[in-house]
């Protein structure tokens, strides 16, 4: 009977050792999973901050684009006004040349 009790005790001890080893393996697996999850969280946080920075930059660029469009409209208006002035001044210059030519012709006729 003593042998039987000793065998049972050894068997139970072996069972406990196997369970302990399995628990250690499970614990190691869980630690690996926790590390992987922490790494994933870290990457997601980095991506999120990158996304926030990109979103902020996109808003800045959108504001700059709006400003440039406004300036473009102002420049187009200015260019149109300048073209009108150039056209008017060209007409005046042609008219002045024509008058000058008539005055010269008239003065030549009078002098002759």
Short mmCIF file of C-alpha atoms in Angstrom, two decimals:
data_model
loop_
_atom_site.label_atom_id
_atom_site.label_comp_id
_atom_site.label_asym_id
_atom_site.label_seq_id
_atom_site.Cartn_x
_atom_site.Cartn_y
_atom_site.Cartn_z
CA UNK A 1 0.00 0.00 0.00
CA UNK A 2 2.90 2.33 0.71
CA UNK A 3 4.18 1.79 -2.82
CA UNK A 4 0.81 2.61 -4.19
CA UNK A 5 0.61 5.84 -2.19
CA UNK A 6 4.14 6.75 -3.24
CA UNK A 7 3.33 6.02 -6.89
CA UNK A 8 0.19 8.14 -6.65
CA UNK A 9 2.15 10.94 -5.03
CA UNK A 10 4.81 10.74 -7.77
CA UNK A 11 2.12 10.63 -10.43
CA UNK A 12 0.42 13.66 -8.90
CA UNK A 13 3.78 15.40 -8.66
CA UNK A 14 4.44 14.68 -12.35
CA UNK A 15 0.94 15.94 -13.20
CA UNK A 16 1.58 19.14 -11.23
CA UNK A 17 4.94 19.55 -13.00
CA UNK A 18 3.25 19.11 -16.40
CA UNK A 19 0.55 21.60 -15.47
CA UNK A 20 3.18 24.03 -14.23
CA UNK A 21 5.14 23.68 -17.49
CA UNK A 22 1.96 24.17 -19.51
CA UNK A 23 1.10 27.22 -17.41
CA UNK A 24 4.62 28.59 -18.04
CA UNK A 25 4.21 28.05 -21.80
CA UNK A 26 0.78 29.69 -21.71
CA UNK A 27 2.21 32.56 -19.69
CA UNK A 28 5.01 32.99 -22.23
CA UNK A 29 2.49 32.97 -25.09
CA UNK A 30 0.38 35.53 -23.26
CA UNK A 31 3.44 37.72 -22.68
CA UNK A 32 4.23 37.53 -26.41
CA UNK A 33 0.65 38.46 -27.26
CA UNK A 34 0.75 41.37 -24.81
CA UNK A 35 3.99 42.61 -26.39
CA UNK A 36 2.48 42.30 -29.86
CA UNK A 37 -0.61 44.19 -28.75
CA UNK A 38 1.52 46.90 -27.12
CA UNK A 39 3.52 47.22 -30.34
CA UNK A 40 0.29 47.44 -32.36
CA UNK A 41 -1.07 50.11 -30.01
CA UNK A 42 2.18 52.05 -30.31
CA UNK A 43 2.05 51.85 -34.10
CA UNK A 44 -1.58 52.94 -34.12
CA UNK A 45 -0.76 55.88 -31.85
CA UNK A 46 2.09 56.88 -34.17
CA UNK A 47 -0.14 56.52 -37.21
CA UNK A 48 -2.83 58.53 -35.47
CA UNK A 49 -0.45 61.34 -34.64
CA UNK A 50 0.84 61.20 -38.22
CA UNK A 51 -2.74 61.34 -39.45
CA UNK A 52 -3.44 64.32 -37.19
CA UNK A 53 -0.34 66.09 -38.48
CA UNK A 54 -1.32 65.29 -42.08
CA UNK A 55 -4.85 66.54 -41.45
CA UNK A 56 -3.48 69.76 -39.95
CA UNK A 57 -1.12 70.21 -42.93
CA UNK A 58 -4.01 69.57 -45.33
CA UNK A 59 -6.03 72.29 -43.61
CA UNK A 60 -3.07 74.68 -43.87
CA UNK A 61 -2.64 73.89 -47.55
CA UNK A 62 -6.35 74.37 -48.15
CA UNK A 63 -6.18 77.80 -46.51
CA UNK A 64 -3.13 78.68 -48.62
CA UNK A 65 -4.94 77.54 -51.76
CA UNK A 66 -7.93 79.73 -50.89
CA UNK A 67 -5.60 82.66 -50.35
CA UNK A 68 -3.85 82.01 -53.67
CA UNK A 69 -7.19 81.80 -55.49
CA UNK A 70 -8.19 85.12 -53.97
CA UNK A 71 -4.88 86.65 -55.03
CA UNK A 72 -5.30 85.12 -58.48
CA UNK A 73 -8.71 86.78 -58.83
CA UNK A 74 -7.21 90.10 -57.72
CA UNK A 75 -4.36 89.71 -60.20
CA UNK A 76 -6.79 88.84 -62.99
CA UNK A 77 -8.79 91.97 -62.19
CA UNK A 78 -5.61 94.06 -62.12
CA UNK A 79 -4.43 92.57 -65.41
CA UNK A 80 -7.81 93.31 -67.02
CA UNK A 81 -7.65 96.92 -65.79
CA UNK A 82 -4.08 97.29 -67.04
CA UNK A 83 -5.01 95.84 -70.45
CA UNK A 84 -7.85 98.36 -70.66
CA UNK A 85 -5.49 101.20 -69.76
CA UNK A 86 -2.90 100.02 -72.32
CA UNK A 87 -5.60 99.86 -74.98
CA UNK A 88 -6.87 103.35 -74.08
CA UNK A 89 -3.33 104.79 -74.03
CA UNK A 90 -2.52 103.13 -77.36
CA UNK A 91 -5.64 104.70 -78.86
CA UNK A 92 -4.65 108.08 -77.42
CA UNK A 93 -1.10 107.68 -78.75
CA UNK A 94 -2.38 106.81 -82.24
CA UNK A 95 -4.69 109.80 -82.08
CA UNK A 96 -1.84 112.05 -80.98
CA UNK A 97 0.38 110.75 -83.80
CA UNK A 98 -2.43 111.36 -86.27
CA UNK A 99 -2.93 114.89 -84.97
CA UNK A 100 0.81 115.50 -85.05
CA UNK A 101 0.97 114.30 -88.64
CA UNK A 102 -1.93 116.60 -89.60
CA UNK A 103 -0.33 119.55 -87.82
CA UNK A 104 2.97 118.85 -89.58
CA UNK A 105 1.22 118.55 -92.93
CA UNK A 106 -0.72 121.75 -92.31
CA UNK A 107 2.38 123.64 -91.21
CA UNK A 108 4.29 122.43 -94.28
CA UNK A 109 1.44 123.64 -96.49
CA UNK A 110 1.38 126.99 -94.75
CA UNK A 111 5.16 127.39 -95.00
CA UNK A 112 5.26 126.46 -98.66
#
